[in-house]
PDB file of C-alpha atoms in Angstrom:
ATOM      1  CA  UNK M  10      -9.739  -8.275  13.030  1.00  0.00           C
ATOM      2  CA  UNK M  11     -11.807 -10.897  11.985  1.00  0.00           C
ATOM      3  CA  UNK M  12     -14.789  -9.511   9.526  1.00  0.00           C
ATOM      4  CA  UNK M  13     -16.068 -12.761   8.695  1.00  0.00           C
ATOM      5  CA  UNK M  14     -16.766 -14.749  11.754  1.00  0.00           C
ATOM      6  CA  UNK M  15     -17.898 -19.058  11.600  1.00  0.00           C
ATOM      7  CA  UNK M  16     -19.086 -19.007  15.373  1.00  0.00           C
ATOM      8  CA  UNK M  17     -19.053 -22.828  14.963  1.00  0.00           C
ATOM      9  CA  UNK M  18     -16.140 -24.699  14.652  1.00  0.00           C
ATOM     10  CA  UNK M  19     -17.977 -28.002  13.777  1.00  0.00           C
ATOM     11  CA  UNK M  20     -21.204 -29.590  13.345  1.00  0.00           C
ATOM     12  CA  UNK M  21     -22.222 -33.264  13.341  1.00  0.00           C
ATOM     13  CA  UNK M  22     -25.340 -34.034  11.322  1.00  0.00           C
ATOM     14  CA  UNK M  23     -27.199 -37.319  10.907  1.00  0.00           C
ATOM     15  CA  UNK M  24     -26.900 -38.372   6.681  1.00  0.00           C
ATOM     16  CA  UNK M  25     -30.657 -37.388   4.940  1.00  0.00           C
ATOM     17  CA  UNK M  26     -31.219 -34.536   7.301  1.00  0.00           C
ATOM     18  CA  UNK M  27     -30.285 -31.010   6.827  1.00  0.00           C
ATOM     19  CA  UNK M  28     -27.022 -29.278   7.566  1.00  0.00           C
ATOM     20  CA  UNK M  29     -27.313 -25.573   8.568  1.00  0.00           C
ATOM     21  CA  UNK M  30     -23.643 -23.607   8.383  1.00  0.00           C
ATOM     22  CA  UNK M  31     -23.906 -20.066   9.745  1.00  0.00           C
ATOM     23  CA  UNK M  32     -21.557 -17.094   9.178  1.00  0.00           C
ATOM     24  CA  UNK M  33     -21.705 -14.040  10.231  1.00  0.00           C
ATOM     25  CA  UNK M  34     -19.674 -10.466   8.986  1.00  0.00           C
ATOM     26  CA  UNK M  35     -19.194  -6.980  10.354  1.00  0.00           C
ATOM     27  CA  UNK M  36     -18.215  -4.811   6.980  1.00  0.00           C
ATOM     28  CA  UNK M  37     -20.694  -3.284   5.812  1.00  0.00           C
ATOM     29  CA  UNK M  38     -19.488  -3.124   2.297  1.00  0.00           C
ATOM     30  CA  UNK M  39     -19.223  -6.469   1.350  1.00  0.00           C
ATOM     31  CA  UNK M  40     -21.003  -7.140  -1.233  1.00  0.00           C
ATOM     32  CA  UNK M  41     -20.529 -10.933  -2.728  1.00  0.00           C
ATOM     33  CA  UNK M  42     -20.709 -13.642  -0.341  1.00  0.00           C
ATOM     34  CA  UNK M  43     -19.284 -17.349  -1.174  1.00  0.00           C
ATOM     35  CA  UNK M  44     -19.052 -20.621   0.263  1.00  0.00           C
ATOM     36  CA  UNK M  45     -15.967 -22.624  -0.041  1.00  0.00           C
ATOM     37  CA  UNK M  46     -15.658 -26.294   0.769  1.00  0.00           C
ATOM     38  CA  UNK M  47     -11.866 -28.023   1.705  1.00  0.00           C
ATOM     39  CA  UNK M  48     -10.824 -31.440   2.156  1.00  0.00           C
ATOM     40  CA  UNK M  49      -7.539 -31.932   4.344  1.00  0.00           C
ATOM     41  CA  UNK M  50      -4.306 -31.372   2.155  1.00  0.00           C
ATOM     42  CA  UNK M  51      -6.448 -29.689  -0.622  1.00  0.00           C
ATOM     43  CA  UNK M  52      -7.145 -26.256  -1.997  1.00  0.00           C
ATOM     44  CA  UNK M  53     -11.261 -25.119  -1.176  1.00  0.00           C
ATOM     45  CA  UNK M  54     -13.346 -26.323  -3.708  1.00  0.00           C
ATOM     46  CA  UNK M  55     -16.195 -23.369  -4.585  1.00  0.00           C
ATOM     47  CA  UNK M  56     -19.708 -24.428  -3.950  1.00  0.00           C
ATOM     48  CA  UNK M  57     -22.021 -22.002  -4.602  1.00  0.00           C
ATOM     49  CA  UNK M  58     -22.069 -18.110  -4.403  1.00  0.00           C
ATOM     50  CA  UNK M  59     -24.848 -14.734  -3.317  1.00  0.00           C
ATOM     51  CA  UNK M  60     -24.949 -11.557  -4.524  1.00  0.00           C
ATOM     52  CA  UNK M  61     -26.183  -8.736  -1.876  1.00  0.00           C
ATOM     53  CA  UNK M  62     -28.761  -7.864  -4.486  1.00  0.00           C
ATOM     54  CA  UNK M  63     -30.262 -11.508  -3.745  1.00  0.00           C
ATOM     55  CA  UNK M  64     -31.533 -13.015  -0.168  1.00  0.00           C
ATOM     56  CA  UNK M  65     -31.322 -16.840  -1.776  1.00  0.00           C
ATOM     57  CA  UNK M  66     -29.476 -19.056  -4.207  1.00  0.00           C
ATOM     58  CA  UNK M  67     -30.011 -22.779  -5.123  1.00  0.00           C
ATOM     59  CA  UNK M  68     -27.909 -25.315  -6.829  1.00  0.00           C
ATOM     60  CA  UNK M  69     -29.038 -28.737  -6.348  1.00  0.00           C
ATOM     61  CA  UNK M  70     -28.493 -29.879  -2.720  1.00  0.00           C
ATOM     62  CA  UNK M  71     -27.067 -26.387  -1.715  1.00  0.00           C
ATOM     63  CA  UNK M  72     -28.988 -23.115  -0.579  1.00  0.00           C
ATOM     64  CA  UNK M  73     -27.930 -19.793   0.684  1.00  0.00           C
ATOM     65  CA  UNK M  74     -29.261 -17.702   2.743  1.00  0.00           C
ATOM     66  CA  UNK M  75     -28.571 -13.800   2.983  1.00  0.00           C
ATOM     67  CA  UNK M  76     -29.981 -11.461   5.814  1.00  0.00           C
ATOM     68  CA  UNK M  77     -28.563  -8.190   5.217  1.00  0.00           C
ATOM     69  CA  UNK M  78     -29.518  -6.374   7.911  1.00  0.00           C
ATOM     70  CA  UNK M  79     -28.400  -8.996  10.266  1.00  0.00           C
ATOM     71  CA  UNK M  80     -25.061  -9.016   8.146  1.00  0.00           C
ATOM     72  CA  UNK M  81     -25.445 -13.269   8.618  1.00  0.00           C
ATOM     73  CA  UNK M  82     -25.527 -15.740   5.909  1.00  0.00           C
ATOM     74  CA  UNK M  83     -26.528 -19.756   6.321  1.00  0.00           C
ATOM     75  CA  UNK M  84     -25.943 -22.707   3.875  1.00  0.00           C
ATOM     76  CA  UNK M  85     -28.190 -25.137   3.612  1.00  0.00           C
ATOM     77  CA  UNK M  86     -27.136 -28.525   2.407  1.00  0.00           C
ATOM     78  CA  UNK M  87     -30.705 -31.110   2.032  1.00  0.00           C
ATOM     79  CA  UNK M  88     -30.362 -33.606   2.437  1.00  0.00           C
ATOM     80  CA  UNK M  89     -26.620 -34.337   4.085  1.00  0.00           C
ATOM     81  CA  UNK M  90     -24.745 -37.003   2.480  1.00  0.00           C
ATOM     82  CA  UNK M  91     -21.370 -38.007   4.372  1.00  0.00           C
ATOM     83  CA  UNK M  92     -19.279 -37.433   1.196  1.00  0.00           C
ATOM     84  CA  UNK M  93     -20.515 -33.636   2.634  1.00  0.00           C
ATOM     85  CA  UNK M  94     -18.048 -34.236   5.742  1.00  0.00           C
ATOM     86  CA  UNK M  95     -15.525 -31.819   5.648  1.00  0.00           C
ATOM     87  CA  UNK M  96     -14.663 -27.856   6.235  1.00  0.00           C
ATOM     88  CA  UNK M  97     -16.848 -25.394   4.889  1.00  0.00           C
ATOM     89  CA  UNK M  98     -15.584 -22.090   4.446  1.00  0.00           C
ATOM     90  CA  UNK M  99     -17.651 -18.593   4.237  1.00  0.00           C
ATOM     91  CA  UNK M 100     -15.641 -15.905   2.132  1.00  0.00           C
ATOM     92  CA  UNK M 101     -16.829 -12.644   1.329  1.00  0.00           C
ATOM     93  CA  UNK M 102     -15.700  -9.502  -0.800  1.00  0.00           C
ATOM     94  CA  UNK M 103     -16.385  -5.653  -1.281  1.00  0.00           C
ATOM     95  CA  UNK M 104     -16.752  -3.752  -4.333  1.00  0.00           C
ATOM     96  CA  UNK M 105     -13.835  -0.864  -2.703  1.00  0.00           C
ATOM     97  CA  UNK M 106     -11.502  -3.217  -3.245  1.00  0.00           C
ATOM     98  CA  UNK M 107     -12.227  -4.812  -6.742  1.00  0.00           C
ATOM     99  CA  UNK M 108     -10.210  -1.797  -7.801  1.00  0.00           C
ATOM    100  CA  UNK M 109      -7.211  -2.264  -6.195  1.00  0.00           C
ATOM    101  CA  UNK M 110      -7.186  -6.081  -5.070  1.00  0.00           C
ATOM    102  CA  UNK M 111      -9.405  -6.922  -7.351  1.00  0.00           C
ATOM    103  CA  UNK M 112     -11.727  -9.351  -5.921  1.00  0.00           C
ATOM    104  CA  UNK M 113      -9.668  -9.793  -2.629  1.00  0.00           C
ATOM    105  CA  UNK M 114     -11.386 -12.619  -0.592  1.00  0.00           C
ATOM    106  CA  UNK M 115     -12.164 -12.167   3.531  1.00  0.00           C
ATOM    107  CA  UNK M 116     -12.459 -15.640   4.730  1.00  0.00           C
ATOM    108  CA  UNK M 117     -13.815 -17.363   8.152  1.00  0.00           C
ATOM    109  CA  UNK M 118     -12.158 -19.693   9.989  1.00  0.00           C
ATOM    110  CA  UNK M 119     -14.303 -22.514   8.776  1.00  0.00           C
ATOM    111  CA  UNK M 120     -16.626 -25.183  10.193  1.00  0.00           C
ATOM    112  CA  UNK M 121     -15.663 -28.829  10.163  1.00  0.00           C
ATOM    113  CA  UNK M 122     -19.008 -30.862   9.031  1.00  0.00           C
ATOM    114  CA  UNK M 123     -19.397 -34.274   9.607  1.00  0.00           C
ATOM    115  CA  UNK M 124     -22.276 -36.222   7.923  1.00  0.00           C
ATOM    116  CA  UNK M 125     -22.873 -39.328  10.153  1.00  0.00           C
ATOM    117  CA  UNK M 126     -24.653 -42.904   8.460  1.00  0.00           C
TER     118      UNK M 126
ATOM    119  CA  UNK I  15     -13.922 -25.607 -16.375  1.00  0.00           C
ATOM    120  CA  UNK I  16     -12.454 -23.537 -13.879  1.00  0.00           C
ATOM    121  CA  UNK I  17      -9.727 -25.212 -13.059  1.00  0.00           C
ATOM    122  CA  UNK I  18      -6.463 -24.270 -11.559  1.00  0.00           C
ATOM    123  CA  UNK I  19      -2.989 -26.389 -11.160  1.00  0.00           C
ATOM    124  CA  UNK I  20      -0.227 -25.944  -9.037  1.00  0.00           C
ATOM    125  CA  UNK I  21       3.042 -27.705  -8.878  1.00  0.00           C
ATOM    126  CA  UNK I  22       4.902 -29.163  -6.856  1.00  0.00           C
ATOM    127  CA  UNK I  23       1.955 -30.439  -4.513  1.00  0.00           C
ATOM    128  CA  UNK I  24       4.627 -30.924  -1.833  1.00  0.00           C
ATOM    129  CA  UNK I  25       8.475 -29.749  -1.283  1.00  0.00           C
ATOM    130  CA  UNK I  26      10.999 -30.570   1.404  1.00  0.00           C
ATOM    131  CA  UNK I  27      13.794 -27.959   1.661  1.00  0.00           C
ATOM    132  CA  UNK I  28      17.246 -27.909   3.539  1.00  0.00           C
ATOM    133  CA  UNK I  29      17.213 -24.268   5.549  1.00  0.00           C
ATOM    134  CA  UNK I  30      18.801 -21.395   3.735  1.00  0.00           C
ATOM    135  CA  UNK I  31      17.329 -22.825   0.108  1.00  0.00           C
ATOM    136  CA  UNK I  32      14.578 -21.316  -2.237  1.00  0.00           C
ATOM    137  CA  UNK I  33      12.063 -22.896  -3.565  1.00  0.00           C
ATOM    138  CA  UNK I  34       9.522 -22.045  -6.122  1.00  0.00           C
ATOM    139  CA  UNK I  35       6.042 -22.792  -6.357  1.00  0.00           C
ATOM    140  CA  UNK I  36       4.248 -22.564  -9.482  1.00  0.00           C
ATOM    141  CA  UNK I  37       0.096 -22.124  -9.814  1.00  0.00           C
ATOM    142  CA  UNK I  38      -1.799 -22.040 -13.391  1.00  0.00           C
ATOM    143  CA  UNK I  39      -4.684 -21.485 -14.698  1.00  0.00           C
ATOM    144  CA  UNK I  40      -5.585 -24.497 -17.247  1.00  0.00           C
ATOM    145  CA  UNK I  41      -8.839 -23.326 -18.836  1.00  0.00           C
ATOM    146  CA  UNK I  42      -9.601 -19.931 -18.633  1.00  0.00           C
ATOM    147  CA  UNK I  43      -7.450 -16.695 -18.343  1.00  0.00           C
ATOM    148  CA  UNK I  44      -6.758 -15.313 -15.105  1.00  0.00           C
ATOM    149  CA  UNK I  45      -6.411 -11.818 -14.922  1.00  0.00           C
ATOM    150  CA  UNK I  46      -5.598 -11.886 -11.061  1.00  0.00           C
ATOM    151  CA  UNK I  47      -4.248 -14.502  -8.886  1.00  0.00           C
ATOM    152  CA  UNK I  48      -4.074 -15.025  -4.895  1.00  0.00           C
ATOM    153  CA  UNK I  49      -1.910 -16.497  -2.931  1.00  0.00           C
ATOM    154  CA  UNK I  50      -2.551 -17.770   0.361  1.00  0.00           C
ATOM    155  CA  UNK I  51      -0.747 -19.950   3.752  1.00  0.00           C
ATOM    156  CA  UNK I  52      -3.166 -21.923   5.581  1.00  0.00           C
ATOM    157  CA  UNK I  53      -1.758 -22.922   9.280  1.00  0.00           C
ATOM    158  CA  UNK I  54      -3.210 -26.114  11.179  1.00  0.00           C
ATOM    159  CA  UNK I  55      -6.703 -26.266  11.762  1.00  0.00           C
ATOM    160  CA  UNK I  56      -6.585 -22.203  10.840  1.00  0.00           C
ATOM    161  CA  UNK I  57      -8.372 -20.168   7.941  1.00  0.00           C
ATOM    162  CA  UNK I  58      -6.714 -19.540   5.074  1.00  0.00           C
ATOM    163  CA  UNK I  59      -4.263 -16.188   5.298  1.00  0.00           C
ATOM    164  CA  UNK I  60      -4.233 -13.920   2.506  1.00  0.00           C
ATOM    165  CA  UNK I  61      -0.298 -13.245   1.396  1.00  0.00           C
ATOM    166  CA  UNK I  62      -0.592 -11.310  -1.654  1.00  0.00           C
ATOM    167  CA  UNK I  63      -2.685 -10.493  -4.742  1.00  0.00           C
ATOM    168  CA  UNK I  64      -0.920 -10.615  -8.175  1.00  0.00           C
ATOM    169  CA  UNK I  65      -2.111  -9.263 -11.411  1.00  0.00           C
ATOM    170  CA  UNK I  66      -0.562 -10.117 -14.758  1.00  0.00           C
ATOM    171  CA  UNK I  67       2.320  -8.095 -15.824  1.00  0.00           C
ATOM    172  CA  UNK I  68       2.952  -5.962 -12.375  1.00  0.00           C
ATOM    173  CA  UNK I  69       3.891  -6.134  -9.238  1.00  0.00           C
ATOM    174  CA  UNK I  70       1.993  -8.317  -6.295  1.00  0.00           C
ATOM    175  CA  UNK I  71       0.252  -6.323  -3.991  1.00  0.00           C
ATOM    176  CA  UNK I  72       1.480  -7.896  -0.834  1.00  0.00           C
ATOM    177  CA  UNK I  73      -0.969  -7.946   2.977  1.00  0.00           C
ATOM    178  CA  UNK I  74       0.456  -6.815   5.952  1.00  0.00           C
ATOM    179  CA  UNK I  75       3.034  -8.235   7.925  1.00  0.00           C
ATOM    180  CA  UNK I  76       4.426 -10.565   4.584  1.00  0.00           C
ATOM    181  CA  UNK I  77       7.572  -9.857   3.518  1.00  0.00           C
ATOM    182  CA  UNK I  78       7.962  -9.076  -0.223  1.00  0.00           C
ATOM    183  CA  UNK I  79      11.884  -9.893  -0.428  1.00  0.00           C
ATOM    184  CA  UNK I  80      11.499 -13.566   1.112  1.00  0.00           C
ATOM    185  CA  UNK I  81       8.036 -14.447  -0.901  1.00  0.00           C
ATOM    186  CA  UNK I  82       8.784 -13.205  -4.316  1.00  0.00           C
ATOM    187  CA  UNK I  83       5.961 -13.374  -6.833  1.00  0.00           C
ATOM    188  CA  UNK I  84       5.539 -13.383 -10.362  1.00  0.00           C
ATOM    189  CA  UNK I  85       3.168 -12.888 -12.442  1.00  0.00           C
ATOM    190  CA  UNK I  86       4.170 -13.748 -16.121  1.00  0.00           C
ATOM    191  CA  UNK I  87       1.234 -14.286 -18.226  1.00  0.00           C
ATOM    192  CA  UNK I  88      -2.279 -14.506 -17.722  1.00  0.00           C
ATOM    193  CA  UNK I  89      -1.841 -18.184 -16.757  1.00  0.00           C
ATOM    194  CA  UNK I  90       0.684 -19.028 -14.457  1.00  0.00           C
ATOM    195  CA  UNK I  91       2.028 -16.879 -11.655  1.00  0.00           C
ATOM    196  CA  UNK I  92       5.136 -18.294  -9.397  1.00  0.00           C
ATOM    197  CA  UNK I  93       5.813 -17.836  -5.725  1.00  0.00           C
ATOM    198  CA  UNK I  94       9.202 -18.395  -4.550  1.00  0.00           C
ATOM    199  CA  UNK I  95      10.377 -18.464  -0.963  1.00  0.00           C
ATOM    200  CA  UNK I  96      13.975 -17.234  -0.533  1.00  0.00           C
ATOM    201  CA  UNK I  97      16.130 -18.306   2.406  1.00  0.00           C
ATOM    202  CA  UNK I  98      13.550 -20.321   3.649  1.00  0.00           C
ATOM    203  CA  UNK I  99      12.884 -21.150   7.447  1.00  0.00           C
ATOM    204  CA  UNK I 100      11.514 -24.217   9.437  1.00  0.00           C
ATOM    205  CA  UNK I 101       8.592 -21.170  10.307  1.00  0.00           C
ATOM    206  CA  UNK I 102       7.929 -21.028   6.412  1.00  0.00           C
ATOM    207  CA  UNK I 103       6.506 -24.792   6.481  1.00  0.00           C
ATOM    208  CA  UNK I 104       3.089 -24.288   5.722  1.00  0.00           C
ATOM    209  CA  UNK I 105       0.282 -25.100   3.165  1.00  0.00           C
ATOM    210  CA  UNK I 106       0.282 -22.554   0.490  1.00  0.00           C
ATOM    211  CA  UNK I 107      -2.480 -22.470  -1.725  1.00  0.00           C
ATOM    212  CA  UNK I 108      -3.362 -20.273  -4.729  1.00  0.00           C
ATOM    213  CA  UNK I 109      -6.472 -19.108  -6.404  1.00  0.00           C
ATOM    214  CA  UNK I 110      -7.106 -17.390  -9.739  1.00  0.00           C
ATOM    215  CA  UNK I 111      -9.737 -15.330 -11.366  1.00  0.00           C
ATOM    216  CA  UNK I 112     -10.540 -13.845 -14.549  1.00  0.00           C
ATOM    217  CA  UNK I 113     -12.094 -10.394 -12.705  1.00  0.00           C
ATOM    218  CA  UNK I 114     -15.517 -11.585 -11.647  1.00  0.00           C
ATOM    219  CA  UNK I 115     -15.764 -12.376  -8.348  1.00  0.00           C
ATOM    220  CA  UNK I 116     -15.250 -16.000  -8.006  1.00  0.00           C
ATOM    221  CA  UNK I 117     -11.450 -17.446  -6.838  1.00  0.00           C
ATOM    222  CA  UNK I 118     -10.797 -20.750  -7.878  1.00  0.00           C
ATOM    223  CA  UNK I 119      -8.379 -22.531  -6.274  1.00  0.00           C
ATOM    224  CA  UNK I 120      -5.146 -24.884  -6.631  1.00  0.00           C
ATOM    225  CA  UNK I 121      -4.909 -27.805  -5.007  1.00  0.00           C
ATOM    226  CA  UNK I 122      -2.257 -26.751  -2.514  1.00  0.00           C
ATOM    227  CA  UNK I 123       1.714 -27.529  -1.838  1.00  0.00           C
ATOM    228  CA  UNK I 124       2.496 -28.823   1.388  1.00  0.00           C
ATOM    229  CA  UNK I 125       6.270 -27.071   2.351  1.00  0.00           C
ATOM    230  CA  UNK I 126       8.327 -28.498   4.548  1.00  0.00           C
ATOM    231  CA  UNK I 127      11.473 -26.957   5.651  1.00  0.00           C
ATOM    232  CA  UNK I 128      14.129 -29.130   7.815  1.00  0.00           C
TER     233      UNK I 128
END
């Protein structure tokens, strides 16, 4: 059962313009969203994070985006640069399990970017 | 900072031998680690969730006896595959965190089993 769902399994963008990766999750009780981005052969690399208390975060190039009630969550990357090209994972956690897992991760399945000259 | 090792960053095994992967934490103290198998093109798969000084809490479906996991000190847990299979070759990764809610992740090992 898949509770974090990356509808797109890749997206080709045009380097300057704007890459938009969506996700989308079905527990209610997550809490902490994250975005995770892996090269081939290499462990995910954390970009940038959202707590459910917030509907935005920025750092630098990187925004984002969390609509609660639609349980969906977007990262913005402005503008695209095609060291960006690679897979972008959405993670998310819940606060019932920080006591037993502690922190234990749900991820998507990931979207492959490529940023295009 | 934030930084976490693991070692070897690829194996080749003969069938029916262990072999033990080792994940650390270089700059900060991690009170829980992860470990995770990522298949082809395919998200990464929780296996188990250790926390210093007891036992890994393993997911469903992973057997405990063939991926063995310690969790020594607050910087370095191990996961060993007994016995292992041509179906263990796989890309296991592992993560770390010091009880907020960020993972930060190894670089991988790349398994191979002939």
């Amino acid at each position: 059962d898949q509770q974090v769902k990356q509808n797109s399994p890749s997206l080709s963008v045009q380097e300057g313009r704007i890459s938009i990766l969506n996700c989308d999750y079905t527990n209610s009780m997550f809490d902490y969203f994250l975005w995770y981005k892996k090269y081939p052969a290499e462990g995910p690399t954390f970009l940038i994070s959202i707590s459910s208390i917030k509907d935005k975060n920025e750092d630098g190039r990187f925004t984002v985006f969390l609509n609660k009630s639609a349980k969906h969550l977007s990262l913005h990357i402005v503008p695209s640069q095609p060291g960006d090209s690679a897979v972008y994972f959405c993670a998310a956690s819940a606060v019932a399990d920080r006591g037993s897992t502690l922190g234990r991760l749900y991820f998507g399945r990931g979207t492959q970017l490529t940023v295009w000259p | 900072g934030a930084v976490v090792s693991q070692h070897p960053s690829w194996v080749i095994c003969k069938s029916g031998t262990s072999v033990k992967i080792e994940c650390r934490s270089l700059d900060f103290q991690a009170t829980t680690m992860f470990w995770y198998r990522q298949f082809p093109k395919q998200s990464l798969m929780l296996m188990a969730t250790s926390n210093e000084g007891s036992k890994a809490t393993y997911e469903q479906g992973v057997e405990k006896d063939k991926f063995l996991i310690n969790h020594a000190s607050l910087t370095l847990s191990t996961l060993t595959v007994t016995s292992a299979h041509p179906e263990d070759s796989s890309f296991y990764i592992c993560s770390a965190s010091q009880g907020a809610d960020t993972q930060y992740f190894g670089p991988g090992t790349r398994l191979t089993v002939l």
